[in-house]
Amino acid sequence: MENDSHRPVSSRPSRRNQHQQTKDSEEGLLYSGKLPQDIAMKIIWKRGFIRLILTGGIIWMLLILTVLLFHIWSCRSSVAFFSALCNKDSKVYGVLNTMGFVTPPHRKTRGCLIPVADDPNKIVIPKKRIPEKFVQRLSYFMEDSVANNDSQTFPLFGGHQTWQQRDESFKIKPTMKVHCGFVRGGGEEMAPKDVEYVKKCTYVVATGIFDAYDSPHQPSNISKRSESLFCFLMVVDEVSLEFIRNNVSVREDSNGGQFVGIWRLIPLKHQPYDEPRRNGKVPKILTHRLFPQAQYSIWIDGKMELVVDPLLLLERYLWRGKNTFAIAQHKHHRSIYEEADSNKRRKRYARPLIDLHVKIYRYEGLEPWSQLKGTLSDVPEGAIIIREHTALNNLFSCLWYNEVHLFTPRDQLSFGYVVYRLGGSFKFFMFPNCEYNSIFVLHPHNREHSSKIEWAKTMGELKKHHELIESRGGLGLSTPYPGNLDLVVMPPVARTSKAG
């Protein structure tokens, strides 16, 4: 009786062994063909079903991975069509961005914390503007005194400024009249509907795209207050307008105004220069001429995506320190002679013309930057300019533009020179480059820009191949200079950065 009660327990291991032996024998019979056909088919179907499930799962995971990779690629793409497919409001984008997959390394900011205010709605806008101290009335030459020669009888956008007029323009007086672009018949014409639109723009965020070199980038973190306060204006040439229409959704309002997201497109017809880079300097430097009703403006280059509310920028860089003009410090260079050397090495313009440009500045007394100058640098990072449109700031912008018109389109070479010529009258706030890197997300250009003149290595090459030379810009480099440049001794230049 006792043995019978313990038999089920003691027999369990032997039964498991027996089951395993039976299974092994069935598998052996299956492969030897001795198992009944219906049992063999069940085993085959069972294993096939498991393999089907596993294969389907792998394919499904690969499909999900492919979709995620395409989503990441489209968000990182500089091609407007694909970047438009990226839904930045989706939860998927949020998770991927948190994990660091969406923003590529070259777009991640390498900046520092900007001491901006917490809430744009709490910003107090100054009711009184800073009174004019040096220039009370500023006017512009609107007619071009055309040079007396057969080769060039058409009006230039920047006018045919003489060396004497240039010298006089740096002598500050209460009432001044200077060249400042927009000469009648010189080009850069705005449609009447856009002229009417910008008349209401007191606060402006402006950018520009020329020669389809960039794609539109929508700013982020813009408050409702700033949306209603600022005009977001994107200046484009006809080539860029066609490119945008073909690649981005453009909507029209009841008055025929064209918008890309928050940006109002401002097309300009009849570009004044052969060189697209020089054309892009017009809205960048002469913002006050394009939008004469503006009291404040923030210029950003077309490759930038603004990520800070513009009202916070005005408070941080202008109102808090009672400044009227703010610009970022260049990352690598402080002396324009260093910047000129970098431009030559990177083929940013004809090397002999860059040499002639800075040689004139050296002849006119511009010393290399040093701490004795009382400024952080002579070379700005010109991708952002924050300014109040005072008469003195407008004069500075005109004189800066005139240098770009006369010499090379490398505006960073001219900035410090104009500051020097104004003899300390022009005050500006140059903020650290790390803050500049925190204001934007940097996007790559659509393509690598190049023009024929950039490849000229010698003056003899330019004289031999006249087609390399611009016909409407940089004429100061081909006009006899009144001084003896042969006596100029250029300062030594040491390369301060591998990247620069």
Coordinates of C-alpha atoms in Angstrom, one line a residue:
M1 CA 0.0 0.0 0.0
E2 CA 2.9 2.3 1.0
N3 CA 4.7 1.4 -2.2
D4 CA 1.6 2.2 -4.3
S5 CA 1.2 5.6 -2.8
H6 CA 4.8 6.6 -3.7
R7 CA 4.8 5.2 -7.2
P8 CA 3.5 8.3 -9.0
V9 CA 6.2 10.5 -7.5
S10 CA 9.0 8.1 -8.1
S11 CA 7.9 7.4 -11.6
R12 CA 7.9 11.1 -12.8
P13 CA 11.6 11.2 -13.8
S14 CA 11.3 8.0 -15.7
R15 CA 8.2 9.3 -17.5
R16 CA 10.0 12.5 -18.5
N17 CA 12.9 10.4 -19.8
Q18 CA 10.4 8.3 -21.6
H19 CA 8.7 11.4 -23.1
Q20 CA 12.1 12.7 -24.2
Q21 CA 13.0 9.3 -25.7
T22 CA 9.7 9.2 -27.5
K23 CA 10.3 12.8 -28.9
D24 CA 13.8 11.9 -30.0
S25 CA 12.5 8.7 -31.6
E26 CA 9.8 10.7 -33.4
E27 CA 12.4 13.2 -34.7
G28 CA 14.5 10.3 -35.8
L29 CA 11.6 8.6 -37.5
L30 CA 10.6 12.0 -39.1
Y31 CA 14.0 12.4 -40.8
S32 CA 14.1 8.6 -41.6
G33 CA 10.6 8.8 -43.1
K34 CA 9.2 6.1 -40.7
L35 CA 6.7 8.5 -38.9
P36 CA 3.1 8.5 -40.1
Q37 CA 2.5 11.2 -42.7
D38 CA -0.1 13.2 -40.7
I39 CA 2.2 13.5 -37.7
A40 CA 5.1 14.6 -39.9
M41 CA 3.0 17.3 -41.6
K42 CA 1.9 18.7 -38.2
I43 CA 5.5 19.0 -37.1
I44 CA 6.5 20.6 -40.4
W45 CA 3.6 23.1 -40.2
K46 CA 4.3 23.9 -36.6
R47 CA 7.9 24.7 -37.3
G48 CA 7.0 26.6 -40.5
F49 CA 4.5 28.8 -38.6
I50 CA 7.1 29.6 -36.0
R51 CA 9.6 30.6 -38.7
L52 CA 6.9 32.7 -40.5
I53 CA 6.2 34.6 -37.3
L54 CA 9.9 35.2 -36.7
T55 CA 10.5 36.3 -40.3
G56 CA 7.5 38.6 -40.3
G57 CA 8.6 40.1 -37.0
I58 CA 12.1 40.8 -38.4
I59 CA 10.6 42.3 -41.6
W60 CA 8.2 44.5 -39.6
M61 CA 11.1 45.7 -37.4
L62 CA 13.2 46.5 -40.5
L63 CA 10.3 48.4 -42.0
I64 CA 9.9 50.5 -38.8
L65 CA 13.6 51.1 -38.7
T66 CA 13.6 52.2 -42.3
V67 CA 10.7 54.7 -41.7
L68 CA 12.6 56.1 -38.6
L69 CA 15.8 56.4 -40.6
F70 CA 13.9 58.2 -43.4
H71 CA 12.3 60.5 -40.8
I72 CA 15.7 61.3 -39.3
W73 CA 17.2 61.9 -42.8
S74 CA 14.4 64.2 -43.9
C75 CA 14.7 66.3 -40.7
R76 CA 18.5 66.6 -41.3
S77 CA 18.2 67.2 -45.0
S78 CA 18.9 70.6 -46.5
V79 CA 16.7 69.9 -49.5
A80 CA 13.5 71.9 -49.0
F81 CA 11.2 69.2 -50.3
F82 CA 12.4 66.6 -47.9
S83 CA 12.8 68.9 -44.9
A84 CA 9.1 69.9 -45.4
L85 CA 8.2 66.3 -44.7
C86 CA 9.6 66.5 -41.3
N87 CA 6.8 67.1 -38.7
K88 CA 8.6 68.9 -35.9
D89 CA 5.4 68.8 -33.8
S90 CA 5.1 65.1 -33.8
K91 CA 5.9 62.9 -30.7
V92 CA 8.3 60.9 -32.8
Y93 CA 10.3 64.0 -33.7
G94 CA 10.4 65.0 -30.0
V95 CA 11.7 61.6 -28.9
L96 CA 14.3 61.5 -31.7
N97 CA 15.4 65.0 -31.0
T98 CA 15.8 64.2 -27.3
M99 CA 18.0 61.2 -28.2
G100 CA 20.1 63.5 -30.4
F101 CA 19.3 61.8 -33.7
V102 CA 17.4 64.6 -35.5
T103 CA 19.8 67.5 -35.2
P104 CA 23.1 66.6 -37.0
P105 CA 26.4 67.6 -35.4
H106 CA 27.0 70.5 -37.7
R107 CA 23.7 72.0 -36.7
K108 CA 24.0 71.7 -33.0
T109 CA 24.8 74.9 -31.2
R110 CA 28.2 75.3 -29.7
G111 CA 27.1 78.3 -27.7
C112 CA 26.7 79.5 -24.2
L113 CA 23.8 80.5 -22.1
I114 CA 22.4 83.9 -23.3
P115 CA 21.3 86.1 -20.3
V116 CA 17.9 86.9 -21.9
A117 CA 14.8 87.7 -20.0
D118 CA 12.4 84.9 -19.1
D119 CA 9.2 86.1 -20.6
P120 CA 8.7 88.3 -23.8
N121 CA 5.4 89.4 -22.5
K122 CA 7.1 91.1 -19.5
I123 CA 9.5 93.1 -21.7
V124 CA 9.0 96.9 -21.3
I125 CA 9.6 98.6 -24.6
P126 CA 11.3 102.0 -24.2
K127 CA 8.9 104.8 -25.0
K128 CA 11.6 107.3 -25.6
R129 CA 14.4 106.7 -28.1
I130 CA 18.0 107.8 -27.5
P131 CA 18.4 111.4 -28.7
E132 CA 20.6 112.0 -31.7
K133 CA 23.9 113.4 -30.6
F134 CA 26.1 113.7 -33.7
V135 CA 23.8 113.6 -36.8
Q136 CA 20.5 115.3 -36.7
R137 CA 19.6 115.1 -40.4
L138 CA 20.8 112.6 -42.9
S139 CA 19.9 112.5 -46.6
Y140 CA 21.1 110.5 -49.6
F141 CA 22.3 111.1 -53.2
M142 CA 19.5 109.7 -55.4
E143 CA 21.0 110.6 -58.8
D144 CA 24.2 109.2 -60.2
S145 CA 26.8 111.5 -61.6
V146 CA 27.8 109.1 -64.4
A147 CA 31.5 108.8 -65.2
N148 CA 32.5 110.6 -68.3
N149 CA 33.6 107.6 -70.4
D150 CA 32.2 105.5 -73.2
S151 CA 32.4 102.2 -71.5
Q152 CA 30.1 103.0 -68.5
T153 CA 27.3 105.5 -68.9
F154 CA 24.5 103.7 -67.0
P155 CA 23.7 104.7 -63.4
L156 CA 25.2 102.4 -60.7
F157 CA 23.0 101.3 -57.7
G158 CA 25.7 102.7 -55.4
G159 CA 26.6 105.6 -57.6
H160 CA 30.0 106.7 -59.0
Q161 CA 31.4 108.0 -55.7
T162 CA 34.7 109.9 -56.1
W163 CA 37.6 109.6 -53.7
Q164 CA 37.0 113.1 -52.4
Q165 CA 33.3 112.4 -51.7
R166 CA 34.3 109.2 -49.9
D167 CA 36.8 111.1 -47.7
E168 CA 34.2 113.8 -46.9
S169 CA 31.6 111.2 -46.0
F170 CA 33.6 110.2 -42.9
K171 CA 33.5 113.8 -41.5
I172 CA 30.5 113.8 -39.2
K173 CA 28.4 117.0 -39.2
P174 CA 24.9 117.7 -37.9
T175 CA 23.5 117.7 -41.5
M176 CA 25.0 115.2 -43.9
K177 CA 24.3 113.9 -47.4
V178 CA 26.0 110.7 -48.5
H179 CA 25.8 107.9 -51.1
C180 CA 23.8 105.1 -49.8
G181 CA 22.6 102.9 -52.7
F182 CA 19.2 103.0 -54.3
V183 CA 20.3 105.4 -57.0
R184 CA 17.5 105.9 -59.5
G185 CA 17.8 103.4 -62.4
G186 CA 20.4 101.3 -60.5
G187 CA 18.1 98.3 -59.9
E188 CA 16.8 96.6 -56.7
E189 CA 13.2 97.5 -57.4
M190 CA 10.4 96.5 -55.0
A191 CA 6.8 95.9 -56.1
P192 CA 4.3 98.6 -55.1
K193 CA 2.3 96.1 -52.9
D194 CA 5.5 95.3 -51.0
V195 CA 6.3 98.9 -50.6
E196 CA 2.9 99.5 -49.0
Y197 CA 3.3 96.4 -46.8
V198 CA 6.6 97.4 -45.3
K199 CA 5.4 100.9 -44.4
K200 CA 3.6 99.5 -41.4
C201 CA 6.8 97.7 -40.2
T202 CA 8.2 99.4 -37.1
Y203 CA 10.0 96.3 -35.8
V204 CA 11.6 94.1 -38.4
V205 CA 13.3 90.7 -38.5
A206 CA 14.9 90.5 -41.9
T207 CA 16.7 87.8 -43.9
G208 CA 17.7 87.2 -47.5
I209 CA 18.2 84.5 -50.0
F210 CA 20.0 85.2 -53.3
D211 CA 20.9 83.0 -56.2
A212 CA 18.9 80.1 -54.6
Y213 CA 21.9 79.7 -52.3
D214 CA 19.7 78.8 -49.2
S215 CA 16.3 77.5 -48.3
P216 CA 13.8 79.2 -46.0
H217 CA 14.1 78.2 -42.4
Q218 CA 11.2 79.0 -40.0
P219 CA 12.1 80.6 -36.7
S220 CA 11.1 78.9 -33.5
N221 CA 10.2 79.9 -29.9
I222 CA 8.5 83.0 -31.2
S223 CA 5.9 84.5 -28.8
K224 CA 2.5 85.7 -29.8
R225 CA 3.5 89.2 -28.8
S226 CA 6.5 89.1 -31.2
E227 CA 4.4 87.6 -34.0
S228 CA 2.1 90.6 -33.8
L229 CA 4.8 93.2 -33.1
F230 CA 7.4 92.2 -35.8
C231 CA 7.4 92.0 -39.5
F232 CA 9.3 88.9 -40.6
L233 CA 10.6 89.9 -44.1
M234 CA 12.6 87.6 -46.4
V235 CA 14.3 89.5 -49.3
V236 CA 14.8 87.4 -52.4
D237 CA 16.0 87.8 -56.0
E238 CA 14.0 86.4 -58.9
V239 CA 16.1 83.2 -59.1
S240 CA 15.5 82.5 -55.4
L241 CA 11.8 83.3 -55.7
E242 CA 11.4 80.7 -58.5
F243 CA 13.4 78.1 -56.5
I244 CA 11.2 78.7 -53.4
R245 CA 8.0 78.4 -55.4
N246 CA 9.1 75.1 -56.8
N247 CA 10.2 73.6 -53.5
V248 CA 8.2 75.1 -50.7
S249 CA 4.5 75.9 -50.2
V250 CA 3.9 79.6 -50.8
R251 CA 0.6 81.1 -49.9
E252 CA -0.9 84.4 -51.0
D253 CA -3.0 86.9 -49.1
S254 CA -5.9 88.9 -50.5
N255 CA -3.5 91.7 -51.6
G256 CA -1.2 89.4 -53.5
G257 CA 1.5 89.2 -50.8
Q258 CA 3.5 86.0 -50.7
F259 CA 4.3 84.1 -47.5
V260 CA 6.4 81.1 -46.6
G261 CA 5.3 80.2 -43.1
I262 CA 5.9 83.4 -41.0
W263 CA 8.1 85.0 -43.6
R264 CA 6.7 87.6 -46.0
L265 CA 8.6 87.4 -49.2
I266 CA 10.0 90.7 -50.6
P267 CA 11.1 90.1 -54.2
L268 CA 13.6 92.5 -55.7
K269 CA 13.9 92.9 -59.4
H270 CA 16.9 93.9 -61.5
Q271 CA 19.8 92.9 -59.2
P272 CA 22.5 95.7 -59.2
Y273 CA 25.6 93.5 -59.3
D274 CA 27.1 90.6 -61.2
E275 CA 28.1 88.9 -58.0
P276 CA 25.3 87.3 -55.9
R277 CA 27.2 87.7 -52.7
R278 CA 27.5 91.5 -53.3
N279 CA 23.7 91.6 -54.0
G280 CA 23.1 90.0 -50.7
K281 CA 24.9 92.8 -48.9
V282 CA 22.2 95.3 -49.9
P283 CA 19.3 94.2 -47.6
K284 CA 21.9 93.1 -44.9
I285 CA 23.6 96.5 -44.6
L286 CA 21.0 98.9 -46.0
T287 CA 18.0 97.5 -44.0
H288 CA 17.1 101.1 -43.1
R289 CA 16.8 102.0 -46.8
L290 CA 14.7 99.0 -47.7
F291 CA 12.4 99.4 -44.7
P292 CA 12.5 103.2 -44.0
Q293 CA 9.7 103.1 -41.4
A294 CA 11.5 100.6 -39.2
Q295 CA 12.8 101.8 -35.8
Y296 CA 14.4 98.5 -34.9
S297 CA 15.7 95.6 -37.0
I298 CA 17.3 92.3 -36.6
W299 CA 19.2 90.9 -39.6
I300 CA 19.9 87.2 -39.9
D301 CA 21.7 85.4 -42.8
G302 CA 19.6 83.0 -44.9
K303 CA 21.5 80.0 -43.6
M304 CA 20.3 80.6 -40.1
E305 CA 17.3 79.4 -38.2
L306 CA 16.4 81.8 -35.4
V307 CA 15.6 80.0 -32.1
V308 CA 15.3 83.0 -29.7
D309 CA 12.4 85.4 -29.5
P310 CA 13.4 88.6 -31.2
L311 CA 11.9 90.8 -28.5
L312 CA 14.3 89.1 -26.0
L313 CA 17.2 89.9 -28.4
L314 CA 16.3 93.6 -28.5
E315 CA 16.1 93.7 -24.7
R316 CA 19.3 91.8 -24.2
Y317 CA 21.5 93.5 -26.7
L318 CA 20.1 97.0 -27.0
W319 CA 17.8 98.2 -24.3
R320 CA 19.4 96.6 -21.3
G321 CA 22.8 98.3 -21.9
K322 CA 21.3 101.4 -23.7
N323 CA 23.0 100.3 -26.9
T324 CA 21.8 101.1 -30.4
F325 CA 23.9 98.7 -32.5
A326 CA 25.0 95.1 -31.6
I327 CA 26.9 92.6 -33.6
A328 CA 28.8 89.4 -32.7
Q329 CA 32.5 89.0 -32.4
H330 CA 34.2 86.8 -35.1
K331 CA 35.1 83.4 -33.9
H332 CA 38.7 83.3 -35.2
H333 CA 40.0 86.8 -36.2
R334 CA 40.3 90.2 -34.6
S335 CA 42.4 92.0 -37.2
I336 CA 41.1 92.6 -40.7
Y337 CA 44.6 91.6 -42.0
E338 CA 44.1 88.1 -40.5
E339 CA 40.6 88.0 -42.1
A340 CA 41.9 89.1 -45.5
D341 CA 44.6 86.3 -45.3
S342 CA 41.8 83.8 -44.5
N343 CA 39.7 85.0 -47.4
K344 CA 42.5 84.5 -49.8
R345 CA 43.3 81.0 -48.6
R346 CA 39.6 80.0 -48.8
K347 CA 39.1 81.7 -52.2
R348 CA 36.4 84.0 -51.1
Y349 CA 37.4 86.6 -53.8
A350 CA 40.2 87.4 -56.2
R351 CA 43.4 87.3 -54.1
P352 CA 45.1 90.4 -55.7
L353 CA 41.9 92.5 -55.2
I354 CA 41.7 91.5 -51.5
D355 CA 45.4 92.5 -51.2
L356 CA 44.6 95.9 -52.9
H357 CA 41.6 96.4 -50.6
V358 CA 43.5 96.1 -47.4
K359 CA 46.5 97.8 -48.8
I360 CA 44.4 101.0 -49.2
Y361 CA 43.2 100.6 -45.6
R362 CA 46.8 100.3 -44.4
Y363 CA 47.8 103.4 -46.4
E364 CA 44.9 105.3 -44.7
G365 CA 46.2 104.4 -41.3
L366 CA 44.3 101.3 -40.1
E367 CA 46.5 99.5 -37.6
P368 CA 46.1 95.8 -36.8
W369 CA 43.8 95.2 -33.9
S370 CA 45.2 95.5 -30.4
Q371 CA 43.7 95.8 -26.9
L372 CA 44.6 99.5 -27.1
K373 CA 41.7 100.1 -29.5
G374 CA 39.1 99.6 -26.8
T375 CA 37.0 97.2 -28.9
L376 CA 36.8 93.4 -28.7
S377 CA 37.7 93.0 -32.4
D378 CA 37.8 94.8 -35.7
V379 CA 36.2 91.8 -37.4
P380 CA 32.5 90.9 -36.7
E381 CA 30.5 87.8 -37.3
G382 CA 28.1 89.6 -39.7
A383 CA 25.4 86.9 -39.8
I384 CA 23.4 88.8 -37.3
I385 CA 23.0 92.6 -36.9
I386 CA 20.7 94.1 -34.2
R387 CA 20.2 97.8 -34.4
E388 CA 18.1 100.8 -33.7
H389 CA 17.7 102.9 -36.8
T390 CA 19.2 106.1 -35.5
A391 CA 20.7 108.7 -37.8
L392 CA 24.3 107.8 -36.7
N393 CA 23.6 104.1 -37.2
N394 CA 22.1 104.8 -40.6
L395 CA 25.2 106.8 -41.5
F396 CA 27.4 104.0 -40.4
S397 CA 25.4 101.5 -42.5
C398 CA 25.7 103.8 -45.5
L399 CA 29.5 104.2 -45.2
W400 CA 29.9 100.4 -44.6
Y401 CA 27.9 99.7 -47.7
N402 CA 29.9 102.2 -49.7
E403 CA 33.1 100.3 -48.9
V404 CA 31.5 97.1 -50.1
H405 CA 30.3 98.8 -53.2
L406 CA 33.8 100.3 -54.0
F407 CA 36.0 97.4 -53.0
T408 CA 35.4 93.7 -52.4
P409 CA 32.1 92.2 -51.2
R410 CA 33.8 90.9 -48.1
D411 CA 31.9 93.1 -45.6
Q412 CA 33.9 91.9 -42.6
L413 CA 37.0 93.6 -44.0
S414 CA 35.2 97.0 -44.1
F415 CA 33.4 97.0 -40.7
G416 CA 36.5 97.8 -38.6
Y417 CA 37.8 100.3 -41.1
V418 CA 34.6 102.4 -41.0
V419 CA 34.6 102.3 -37.2
Y420 CA 38.2 103.6 -37.3
R421 CA 37.4 106.4 -39.8
L422 CA 34.5 107.6 -37.6
G423 CA 37.0 108.2 -34.8
G424 CA 35.1 106.8 -31.9
S425 CA 31.9 108.6 -32.6
F426 CA 30.2 105.3 -33.5
K427 CA 29.6 103.1 -30.5
F428 CA 28.5 99.5 -30.7
F429 CA 28.1 96.4 -28.6
M430 CA 30.1 93.4 -29.8
F431 CA 28.9 90.4 -27.9
P432 CA 30.7 87.1 -27.5
N433 CA 30.7 84.5 -30.3
C434 CA 29.4 81.8 -28.0
E435 CA 26.2 83.8 -27.6
Y436 CA 26.0 84.1 -31.4
N437 CA 26.1 80.3 -31.6
S438 CA 23.1 80.1 -29.2
I439 CA 20.8 82.3 -31.2
F440 CA 20.7 80.1 -34.2
V441 CA 20.6 76.6 -35.7
L442 CA 23.1 76.7 -38.6
H443 CA 21.9 75.0 -41.8
P444 CA 24.2 74.1 -44.7
H445 CA 23.9 76.0 -48.0
N446 CA 22.0 74.3 -50.9
R447 CA 25.3 74.2 -52.8
E448 CA 28.8 75.5 -52.9
H449 CA 28.9 79.1 -54.2
S450 CA 31.5 80.0 -56.7
S451 CA 32.1 82.8 -59.2
K452 CA 34.8 83.2 -61.8
I453 CA 36.5 86.2 -60.1
E454 CA 37.2 84.1 -56.9
W455 CA 39.8 82.0 -58.8
A456 CA 41.9 84.9 -60.0
K457 CA 45.4 84.6 -58.6
T458 CA 47.3 87.6 -60.1
M459 CA 46.5 91.1 -61.3
G460 CA 47.9 90.1 -64.7
E461 CA 45.3 87.3 -64.9
L462 CA 42.6 89.8 -64.3
K463 CA 43.9 92.3 -66.9
K464 CA 44.2 89.5 -69.5
H465 CA 40.7 88.0 -68.9
H466 CA 38.4 91.0 -68.6
E467 CA 35.4 88.6 -68.3
L468 CA 36.5 87.8 -64.7
I469 CA 36.1 91.3 -63.5
E470 CA 32.7 92.6 -62.2
S471 CA 31.2 95.3 -64.3
R472 CA 29.2 97.2 -61.6
G473 CA 30.9 96.5 -58.3
G474 CA 34.3 97.0 -56.9
L475 CA 35.1 99.8 -59.3
G476 CA 37.2 101.5 -56.6
L477 CA 39.8 98.8 -57.2
S478 CA 40.1 99.7 -60.9
T479 CA 40.0 103.4 -60.4
P480 CA 43.4 105.2 -59.9
Y481 CA 43.9 105.7 -56.2
P482 CA 45.1 109.2 -55.2
G483 CA 47.9 107.9 -52.9
N484 CA 51.1 106.1 -53.5
L485 CA 50.4 102.5 -52.5
D486 CA 53.9 101.4 -53.5
L487 CA 55.2 102.8 -50.2
V488 CA 52.8 100.7 -48.1
V489 CA 54.4 98.1 -45.8
M490 CA 51.8 95.5 -44.8
P491 CA 51.8 94.2 -41.2
P492 CA 52.9 90.5 -40.7
V493 CA 50.0 88.0 -40.4
A494 CA 50.1 84.9 -38.3
R495 CA 47.5 82.3 -38.8
T496 CA 45.6 82.1 -35.5
S497 CA 43.3 79.2 -36.3
K498 CA 43.3 76.1 -38.5
A499 CA 39.6 76.6 -39.2
G500 CA 40.1 80.3 -40.1

